Coordinates of C-alpha atoms and ligand atoms in Angstrom, one line a residue:
X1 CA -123.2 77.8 145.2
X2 CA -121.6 80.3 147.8
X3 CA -117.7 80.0 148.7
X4 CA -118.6 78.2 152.0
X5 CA -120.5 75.6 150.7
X6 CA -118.2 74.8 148.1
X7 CA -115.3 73.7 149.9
X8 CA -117.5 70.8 151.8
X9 CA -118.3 67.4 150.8
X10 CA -121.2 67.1 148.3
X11 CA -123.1 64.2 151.3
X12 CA -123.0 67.4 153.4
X13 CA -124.9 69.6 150.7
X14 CA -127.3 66.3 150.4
X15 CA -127.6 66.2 154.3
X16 CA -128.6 70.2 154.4
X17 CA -130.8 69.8 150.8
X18 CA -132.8 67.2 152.8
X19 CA -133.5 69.6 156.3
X20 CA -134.0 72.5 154.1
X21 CA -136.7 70.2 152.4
X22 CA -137.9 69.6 155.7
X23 CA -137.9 73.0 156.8
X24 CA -135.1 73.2 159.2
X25 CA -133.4 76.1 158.2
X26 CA -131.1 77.6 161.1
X27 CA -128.5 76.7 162.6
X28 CA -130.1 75.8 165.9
X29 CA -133.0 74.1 164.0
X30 CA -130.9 71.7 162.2
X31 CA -128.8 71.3 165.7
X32 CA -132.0 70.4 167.2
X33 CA -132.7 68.0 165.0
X34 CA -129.2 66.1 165.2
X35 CA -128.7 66.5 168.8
X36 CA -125.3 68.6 168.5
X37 CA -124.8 71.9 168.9
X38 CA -124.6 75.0 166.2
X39 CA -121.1 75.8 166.7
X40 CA -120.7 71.5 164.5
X41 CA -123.6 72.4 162.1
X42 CA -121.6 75.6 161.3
X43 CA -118.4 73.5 160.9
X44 CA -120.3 70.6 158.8
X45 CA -121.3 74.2 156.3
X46 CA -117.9 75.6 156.1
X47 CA -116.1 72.9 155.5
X48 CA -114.0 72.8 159.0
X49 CA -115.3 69.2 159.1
X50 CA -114.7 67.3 155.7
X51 CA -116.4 63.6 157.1
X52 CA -118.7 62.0 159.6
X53 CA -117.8 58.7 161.0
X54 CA -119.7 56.0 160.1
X55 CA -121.6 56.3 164.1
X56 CA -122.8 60.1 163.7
X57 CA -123.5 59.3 159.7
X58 CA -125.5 56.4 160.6
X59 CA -127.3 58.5 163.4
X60 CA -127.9 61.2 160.6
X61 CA -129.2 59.3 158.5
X62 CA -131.5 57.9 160.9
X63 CA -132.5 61.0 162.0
X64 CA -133.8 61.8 158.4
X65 CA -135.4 58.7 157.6
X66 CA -137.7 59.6 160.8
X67 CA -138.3 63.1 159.5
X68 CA -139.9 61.8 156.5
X69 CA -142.1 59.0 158.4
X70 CA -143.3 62.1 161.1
X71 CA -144.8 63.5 157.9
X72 CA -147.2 60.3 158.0
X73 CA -146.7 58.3 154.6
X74 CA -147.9 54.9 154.9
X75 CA -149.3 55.3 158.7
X76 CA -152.1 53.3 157.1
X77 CA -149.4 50.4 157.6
X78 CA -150.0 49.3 154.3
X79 CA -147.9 50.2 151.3
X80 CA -148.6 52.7 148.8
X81 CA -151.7 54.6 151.0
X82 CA -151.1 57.8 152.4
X83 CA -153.4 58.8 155.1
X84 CA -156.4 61.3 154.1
X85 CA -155.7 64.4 154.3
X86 CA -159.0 66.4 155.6
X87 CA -158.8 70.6 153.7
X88 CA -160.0 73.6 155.2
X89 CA -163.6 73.6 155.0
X90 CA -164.3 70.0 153.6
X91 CA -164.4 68.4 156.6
X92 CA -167.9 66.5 157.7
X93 CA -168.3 69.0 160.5
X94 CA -167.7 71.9 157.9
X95 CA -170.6 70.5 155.5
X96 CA -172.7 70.1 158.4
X97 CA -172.2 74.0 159.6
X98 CA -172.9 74.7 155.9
X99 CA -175.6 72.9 155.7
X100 CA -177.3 74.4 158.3
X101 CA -176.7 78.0 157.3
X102 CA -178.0 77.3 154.1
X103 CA -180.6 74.8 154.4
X104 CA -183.8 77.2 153.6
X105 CA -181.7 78.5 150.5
X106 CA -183.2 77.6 146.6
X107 CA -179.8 75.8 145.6
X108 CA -177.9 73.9 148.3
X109 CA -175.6 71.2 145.9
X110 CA -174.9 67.8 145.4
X111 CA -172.0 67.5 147.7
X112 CA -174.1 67.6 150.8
X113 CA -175.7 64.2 149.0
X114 CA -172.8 62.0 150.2
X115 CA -170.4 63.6 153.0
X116 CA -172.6 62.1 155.9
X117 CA -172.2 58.1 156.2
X118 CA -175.9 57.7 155.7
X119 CA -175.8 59.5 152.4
X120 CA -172.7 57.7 151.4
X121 CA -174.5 54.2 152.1
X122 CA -177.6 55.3 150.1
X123 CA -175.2 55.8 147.0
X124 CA -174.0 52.5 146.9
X125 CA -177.4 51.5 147.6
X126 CA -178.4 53.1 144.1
X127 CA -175.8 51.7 142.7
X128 CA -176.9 48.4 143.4
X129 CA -180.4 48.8 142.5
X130 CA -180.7 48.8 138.7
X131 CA -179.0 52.2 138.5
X132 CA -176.8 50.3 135.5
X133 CA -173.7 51.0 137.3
X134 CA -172.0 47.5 136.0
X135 CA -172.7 48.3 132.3
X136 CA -171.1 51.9 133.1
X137 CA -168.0 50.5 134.9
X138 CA -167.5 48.0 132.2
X139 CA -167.7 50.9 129.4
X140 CA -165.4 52.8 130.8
X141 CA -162.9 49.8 131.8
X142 CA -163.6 49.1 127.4
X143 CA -163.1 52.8 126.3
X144 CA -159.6 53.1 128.7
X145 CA -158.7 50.0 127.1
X146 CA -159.2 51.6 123.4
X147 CA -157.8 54.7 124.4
X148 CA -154.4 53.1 125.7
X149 CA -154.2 49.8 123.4
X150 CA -156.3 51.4 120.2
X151 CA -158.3 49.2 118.5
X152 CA -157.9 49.6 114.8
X153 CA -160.1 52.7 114.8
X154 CA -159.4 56.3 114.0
X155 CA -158.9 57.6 117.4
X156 CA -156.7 54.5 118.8
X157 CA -154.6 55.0 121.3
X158 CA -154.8 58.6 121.7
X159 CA -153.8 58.0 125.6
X160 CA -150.9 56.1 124.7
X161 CA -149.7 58.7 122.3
X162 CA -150.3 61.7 125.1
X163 CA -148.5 59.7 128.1
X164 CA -145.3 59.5 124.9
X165 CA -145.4 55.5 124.8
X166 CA -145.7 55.8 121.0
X167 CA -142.4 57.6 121.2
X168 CA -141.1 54.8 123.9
X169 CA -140.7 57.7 126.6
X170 CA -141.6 56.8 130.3
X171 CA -143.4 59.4 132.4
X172 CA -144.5 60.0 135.9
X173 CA -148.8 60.7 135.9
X174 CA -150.1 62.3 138.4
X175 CA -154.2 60.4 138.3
X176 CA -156.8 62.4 140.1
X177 CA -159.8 61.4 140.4
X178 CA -162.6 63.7 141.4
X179 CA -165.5 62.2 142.9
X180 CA -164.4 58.8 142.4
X181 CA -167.8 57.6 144.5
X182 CA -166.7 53.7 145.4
X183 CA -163.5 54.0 142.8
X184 CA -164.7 51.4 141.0
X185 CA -163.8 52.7 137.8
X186 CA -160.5 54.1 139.0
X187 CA -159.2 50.7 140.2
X188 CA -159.6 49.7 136.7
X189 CA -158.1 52.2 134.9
X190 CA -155.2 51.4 137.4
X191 CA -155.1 48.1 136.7
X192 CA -154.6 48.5 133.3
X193 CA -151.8 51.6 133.9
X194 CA -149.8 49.2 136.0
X195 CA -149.8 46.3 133.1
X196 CA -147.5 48.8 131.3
X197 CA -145.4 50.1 134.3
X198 CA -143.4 46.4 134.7
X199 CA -139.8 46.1 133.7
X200 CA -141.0 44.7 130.0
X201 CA -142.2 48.2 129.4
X202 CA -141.7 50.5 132.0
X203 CA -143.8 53.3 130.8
X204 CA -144.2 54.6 133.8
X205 CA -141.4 55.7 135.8
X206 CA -143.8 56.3 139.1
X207 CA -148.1 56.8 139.7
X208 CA -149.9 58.9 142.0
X209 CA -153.3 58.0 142.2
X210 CA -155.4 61.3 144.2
X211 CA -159.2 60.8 144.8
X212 CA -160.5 63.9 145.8
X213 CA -163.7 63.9 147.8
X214 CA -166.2 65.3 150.4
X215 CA -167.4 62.4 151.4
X216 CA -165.1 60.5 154.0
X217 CA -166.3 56.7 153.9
X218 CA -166.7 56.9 149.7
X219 CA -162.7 58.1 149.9
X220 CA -161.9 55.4 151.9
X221 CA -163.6 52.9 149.8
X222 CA -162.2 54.1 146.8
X223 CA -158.2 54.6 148.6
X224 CA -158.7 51.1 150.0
X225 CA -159.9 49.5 146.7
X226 CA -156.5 51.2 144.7
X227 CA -153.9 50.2 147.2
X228 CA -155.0 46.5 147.3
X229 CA -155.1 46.8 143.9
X230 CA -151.6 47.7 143.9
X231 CA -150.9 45.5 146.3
X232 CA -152.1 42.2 144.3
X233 CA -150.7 43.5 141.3
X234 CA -147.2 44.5 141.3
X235 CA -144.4 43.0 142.7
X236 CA -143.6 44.3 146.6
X237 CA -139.9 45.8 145.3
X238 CA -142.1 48.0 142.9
X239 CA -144.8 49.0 145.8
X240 CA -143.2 52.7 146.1
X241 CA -143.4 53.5 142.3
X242 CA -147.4 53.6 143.1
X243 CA -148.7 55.7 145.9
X244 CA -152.4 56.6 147.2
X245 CA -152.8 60.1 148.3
X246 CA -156.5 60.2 149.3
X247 CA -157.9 64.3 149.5
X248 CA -160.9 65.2 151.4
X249 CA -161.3 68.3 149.5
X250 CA -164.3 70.3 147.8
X251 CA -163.2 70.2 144.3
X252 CA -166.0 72.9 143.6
X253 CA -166.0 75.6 146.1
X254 CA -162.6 74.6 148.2
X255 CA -159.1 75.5 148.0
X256 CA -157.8 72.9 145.9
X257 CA -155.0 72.1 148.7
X258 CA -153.7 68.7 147.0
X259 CA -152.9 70.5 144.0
X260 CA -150.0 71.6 145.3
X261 CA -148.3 67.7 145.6
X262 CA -148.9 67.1 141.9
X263 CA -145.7 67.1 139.9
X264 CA -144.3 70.3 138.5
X265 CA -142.0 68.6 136.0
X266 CA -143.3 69.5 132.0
X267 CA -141.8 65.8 131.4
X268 CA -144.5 64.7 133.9
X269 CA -148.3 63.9 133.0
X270 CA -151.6 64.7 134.8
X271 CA -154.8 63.4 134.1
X272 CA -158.2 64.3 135.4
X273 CA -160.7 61.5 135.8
X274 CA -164.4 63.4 136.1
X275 CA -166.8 60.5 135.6
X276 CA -170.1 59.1 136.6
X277 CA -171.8 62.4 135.5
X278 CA -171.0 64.3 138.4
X279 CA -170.0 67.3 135.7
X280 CA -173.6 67.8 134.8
X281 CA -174.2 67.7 138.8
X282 CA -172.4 70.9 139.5
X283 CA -173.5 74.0 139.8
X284 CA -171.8 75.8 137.3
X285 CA -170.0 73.9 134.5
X286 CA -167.9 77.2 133.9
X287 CA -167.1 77.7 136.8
X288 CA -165.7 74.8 138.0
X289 CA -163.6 74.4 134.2
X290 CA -162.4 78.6 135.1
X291 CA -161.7 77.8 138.9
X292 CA -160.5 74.7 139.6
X293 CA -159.4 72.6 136.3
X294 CA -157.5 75.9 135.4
X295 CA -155.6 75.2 138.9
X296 CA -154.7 71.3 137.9
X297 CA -154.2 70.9 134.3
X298 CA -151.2 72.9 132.4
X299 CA -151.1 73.0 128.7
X300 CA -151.4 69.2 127.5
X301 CA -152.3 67.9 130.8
X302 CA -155.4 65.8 130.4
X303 CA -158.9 65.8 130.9
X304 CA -161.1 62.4 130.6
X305 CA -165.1 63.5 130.8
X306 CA -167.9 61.2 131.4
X307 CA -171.3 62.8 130.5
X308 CA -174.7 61.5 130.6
X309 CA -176.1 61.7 127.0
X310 CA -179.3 63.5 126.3
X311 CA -181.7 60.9 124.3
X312 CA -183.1 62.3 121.0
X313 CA -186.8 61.7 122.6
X314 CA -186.3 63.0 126.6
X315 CA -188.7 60.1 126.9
X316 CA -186.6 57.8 126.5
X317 CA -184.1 58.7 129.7
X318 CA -184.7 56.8 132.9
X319 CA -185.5 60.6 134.6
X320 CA -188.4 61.3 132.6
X321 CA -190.3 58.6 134.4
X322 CA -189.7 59.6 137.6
X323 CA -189.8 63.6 136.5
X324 CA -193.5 62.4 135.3
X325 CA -194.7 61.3 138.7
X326 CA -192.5 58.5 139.9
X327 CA -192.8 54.3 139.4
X328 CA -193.0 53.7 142.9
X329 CA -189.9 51.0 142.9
X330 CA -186.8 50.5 144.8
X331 CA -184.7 52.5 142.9
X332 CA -186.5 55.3 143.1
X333 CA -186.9 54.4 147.0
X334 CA -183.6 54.9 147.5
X335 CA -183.3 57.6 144.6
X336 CA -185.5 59.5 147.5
X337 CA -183.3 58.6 150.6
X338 CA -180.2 60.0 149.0
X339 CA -181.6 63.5 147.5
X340 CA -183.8 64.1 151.0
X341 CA -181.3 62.8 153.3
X342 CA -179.8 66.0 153.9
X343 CA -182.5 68.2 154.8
X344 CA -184.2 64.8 156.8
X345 CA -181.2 64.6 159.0
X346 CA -181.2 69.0 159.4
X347 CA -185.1 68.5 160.5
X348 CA -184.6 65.4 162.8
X349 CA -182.3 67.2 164.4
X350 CA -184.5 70.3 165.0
X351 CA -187.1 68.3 165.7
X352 CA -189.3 69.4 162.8
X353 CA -191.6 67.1 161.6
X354 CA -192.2 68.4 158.3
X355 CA -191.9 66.6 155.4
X356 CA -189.5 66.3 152.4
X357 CA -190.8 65.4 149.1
X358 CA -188.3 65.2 146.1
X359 CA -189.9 66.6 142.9
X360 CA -188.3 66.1 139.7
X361 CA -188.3 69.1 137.8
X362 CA -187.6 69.2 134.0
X363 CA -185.4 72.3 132.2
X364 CA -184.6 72.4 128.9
X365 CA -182.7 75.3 128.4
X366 CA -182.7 78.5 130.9
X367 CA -180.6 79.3 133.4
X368 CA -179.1 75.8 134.7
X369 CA -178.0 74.7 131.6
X370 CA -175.7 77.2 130.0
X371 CA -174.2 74.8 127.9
X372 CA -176.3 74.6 124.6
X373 CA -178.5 71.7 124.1
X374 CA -178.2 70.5 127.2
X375 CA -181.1 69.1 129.3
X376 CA -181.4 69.4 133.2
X377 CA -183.6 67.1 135.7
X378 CA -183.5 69.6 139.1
X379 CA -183.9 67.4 141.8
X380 CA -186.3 69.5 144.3
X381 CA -187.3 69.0 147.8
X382 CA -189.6 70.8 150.3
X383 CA -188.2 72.6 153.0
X384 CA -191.1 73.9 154.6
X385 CA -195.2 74.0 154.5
X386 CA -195.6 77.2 152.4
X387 CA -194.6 75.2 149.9
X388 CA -190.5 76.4 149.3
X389 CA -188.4 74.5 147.9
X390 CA -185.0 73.7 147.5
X391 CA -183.0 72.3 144.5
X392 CA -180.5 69.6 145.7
X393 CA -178.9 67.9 142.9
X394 CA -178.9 68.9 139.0
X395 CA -178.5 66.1 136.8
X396 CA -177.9 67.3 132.7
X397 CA -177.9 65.2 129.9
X398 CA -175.8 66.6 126.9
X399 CA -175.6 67.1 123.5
X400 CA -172.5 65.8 122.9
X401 CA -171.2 67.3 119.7
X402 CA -172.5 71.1 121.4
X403 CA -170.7 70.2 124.5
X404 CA -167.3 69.3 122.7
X405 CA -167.9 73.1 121.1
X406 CA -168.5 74.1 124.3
X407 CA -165.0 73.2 125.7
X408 CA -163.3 74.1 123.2
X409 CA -163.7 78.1 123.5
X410 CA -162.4 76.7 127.4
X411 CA -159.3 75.8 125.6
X412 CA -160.2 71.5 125.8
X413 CA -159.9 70.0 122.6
X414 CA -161.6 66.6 122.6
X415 CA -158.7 63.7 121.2
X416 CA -161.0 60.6 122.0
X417 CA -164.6 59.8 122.3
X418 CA -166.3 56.2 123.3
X419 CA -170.2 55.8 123.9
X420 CA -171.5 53.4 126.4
X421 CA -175.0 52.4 125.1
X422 CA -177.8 50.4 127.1
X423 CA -178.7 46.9 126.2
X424 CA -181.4 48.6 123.8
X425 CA -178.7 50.2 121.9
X426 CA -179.4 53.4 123.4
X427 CA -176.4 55.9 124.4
X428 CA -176.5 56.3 128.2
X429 CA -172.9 57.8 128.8
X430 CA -170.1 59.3 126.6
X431 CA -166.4 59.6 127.8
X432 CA -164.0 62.5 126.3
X433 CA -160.5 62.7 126.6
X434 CA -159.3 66.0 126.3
X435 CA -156.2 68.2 125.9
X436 CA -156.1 71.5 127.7
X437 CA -154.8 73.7 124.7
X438 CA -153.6 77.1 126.5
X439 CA -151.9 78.1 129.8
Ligands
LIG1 C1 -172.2 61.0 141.4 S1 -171.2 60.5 142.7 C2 -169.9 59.5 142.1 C3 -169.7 59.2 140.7 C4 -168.6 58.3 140.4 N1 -167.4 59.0 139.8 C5 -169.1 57.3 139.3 O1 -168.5 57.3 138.2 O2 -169.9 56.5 139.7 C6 -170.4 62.1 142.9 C7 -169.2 62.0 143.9 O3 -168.6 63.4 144.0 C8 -168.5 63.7 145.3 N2 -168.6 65.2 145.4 C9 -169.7 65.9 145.0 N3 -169.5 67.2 145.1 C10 -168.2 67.4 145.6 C11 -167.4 68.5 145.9 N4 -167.8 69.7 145.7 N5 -166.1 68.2 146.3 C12 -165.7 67.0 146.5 N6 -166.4 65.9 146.2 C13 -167.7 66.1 145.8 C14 -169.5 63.0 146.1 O4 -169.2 62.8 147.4 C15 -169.5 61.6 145.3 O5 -168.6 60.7 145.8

């Protein structure tokens, strides 16, 4: 502390802490911002004024209260929901420039499956149409529950143990979720976070809950279904402990913006939700664990992995049917609309008549799927009458044990494993929880 500040009153270091915070660093700056001129802020720094009174304090304090609302917290007018934030480059406009630069390319990606409403509305229409997604919710809900509560097994809470509740610590956890889809399965892991944040516990000191998505209307879904969540659940004097921070960001080729508002404090805990099998939909499993997990997990942050598992006979998985030449139903219907809707809406707009045909292409082993044993369905469509085509969406099935290898020459030990199996006893989805093990 210099010689100046020393000698004045500790609310005036608080008062200067907060516009510093703010970004008001000069004299004149901070002036502006109070409405008085440099000549008092320089007299409220050296000391020449030791106190306000209580009309210029209120004013002041006033003054900063705003400076935090201008920021935008809670515009929503709802507690706990921070308005989205839209990054550079992950905006629907910058998808749809993308997507036209690169629409006669071999690979274009699953994000361009969901950013545009139309795409968004065909994914909950899959959902809906016997794509299992209740039995998946449900499994996850069961293995969060086993991972936090423990059930007698081996493995039980391994969650609890990592957040320090076995060790009666609280902690701040920063949750981010990416690609939560309709946030189904966030709002229950929420749920059952908050039943140990009330006063009989308090195990958590404060929650931040980040989805982190392309697509605009699934974001809002999934912010909208958290914060009444929140809402319902805890008691309004406990609202701020929770907040929403919703990111429109591309988790696999963006700048990972909203890592920059997750808590920097060691004492603090983050965890990484990745479910639904979107990590067997990226391009690049590596890549995405060397360029953007590396940029939001420290050593001993968390990592919790939903995978779709691949079936001792390929037969058996729902894919192979369609990969064989399709069953004609409504799931596959809509299966159609969501994998061809982006290059539909390109040609409509062109006004190219040309049609898109998804083709289900089977890969076991090669290129796409560098991680061993695993098994790839490449979703392909047609993009023009010589017969091209593009590959829109990957969808791997794993070999669990080779995948938990896998990670761990990444540096991700696994701490906690729970299948989900189908009502014929088949595994359909595993989850991992994992610790990353170096910085
Ligand atoms: C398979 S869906 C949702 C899965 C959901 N987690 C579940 O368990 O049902 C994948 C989600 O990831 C989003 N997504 C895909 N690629 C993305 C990217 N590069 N950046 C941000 N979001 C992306 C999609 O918009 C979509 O909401």
């Amino acid at each position: 502390m210099s010689s100046s500040s020393s000698s004045r009153s500790q609310v005036f270091d608080l008062i200067f802490g907060l516009l510093e915070l703010h970004g008001f660093h000069t004299n004149e700056a901070q002036a502006s911002i109070f409405g008085v001129t440099p000549t008092t802020i320089n007299n409220w720094k050296t000391g020449k004024v030791k106190t306000l009174n209580r009309g210029k304090l209120e004013e002041v304090i006033a003054r900063i209260h705003f400076l935090s609302k201008r920021r935008g917290v809670d515009l929503a007018g709802e507690p706990s929901l921070c308005p989205i934030v839209i990054e550079d480059g992950a905006g629907p406009e910058d998808l749809e420039r993308d997507l036209r630069e690169k629409w006669d390319s071999v690979y274009l990606g699953h994000k361009f499956l969901y950013y545009h409403p139309a795409g968004a509305m065909a994914w909950m229409k899959l959902m809906a149409t016997g794509y299992g997604s209740d039995l998946l919710s449900k499994g996850f809900a069961a293995a969060f529950a086993e991972a936090l509560e423990g059930s007698g097994k081996r493995q039980a809470g391994a969650l609890a143990s990592l957040l320090r509740w076995t060790e009666g610590k609280s902690c701040g956890v920063d949750l981010i979720s990416l690609g939560p889809g309709d946030g189904t399965k966030e709002a229950r892991a929420i749920a059952q976070l908050i039943t140990h944040s009330g006063p009989g516990s308090r195990l958590i000191d404060w929650l931040t809950y980040t989805p982190v998505d392309v697509s605009i209307p699934l974001l809002r879904l999934a912010s909208e279904k958290a914060r009444n969540d929140i809402r319902d659940r805890v008691s309004e004097e406990r609202w701020p402990h929770f907040l929403v921070r919703p990111a429109c960001s591309d988790f696999e080729d963006g700048g990972i913006g909203f890592a920059g508002h997750l808590s920097e404090n060691p004492e603090d805990r983050r965890l990484v939700l990745f479910l639904g099998g979107t990590f067997g939909n990226l391009k690049s499993e590596a890549a995405f664990i060397e360029r953007t997990l590396s940029r939001l997990l420290r050593r001993g942050d968390l990592l919790w992995l939903e995978v779709g598992v691949r079936q001792a006979r390929i037969e058996d998985d729902g894919l192979w049917a369609l990969a064989e030449g399709g069953l004609g139903d409504a799931q596959e219907t809509v299966r159609q609309s969501l994998v061809e809707g982006p290059h539909r809406r390109f040609r409509a707009s062109v006004g190219s008549l040309i049609d898109t045909r998804m083709r289900i292409i089977p890969r076991d082993g090669g290129a796409t799927c560098a991680v061993p044993g695993s098994y790839n369905f490449v979703h392909d469509v047609d993009i023009n009458a010589m017969g091209q085509r593009c590959s829109v969406l990957y969808s791997r099935r794993y070999d669990v044990d080779a995948l938990r290898q896998w990670l761990v020459g990444f540096g991700y030990e696994t701490l906690f494993d729970h299948t989900v199996s189908d009502a014929r006893g088949r595994p359909r989805t595993v989850h991992l929880l994992l610790r990353r093990t170096r910085d």
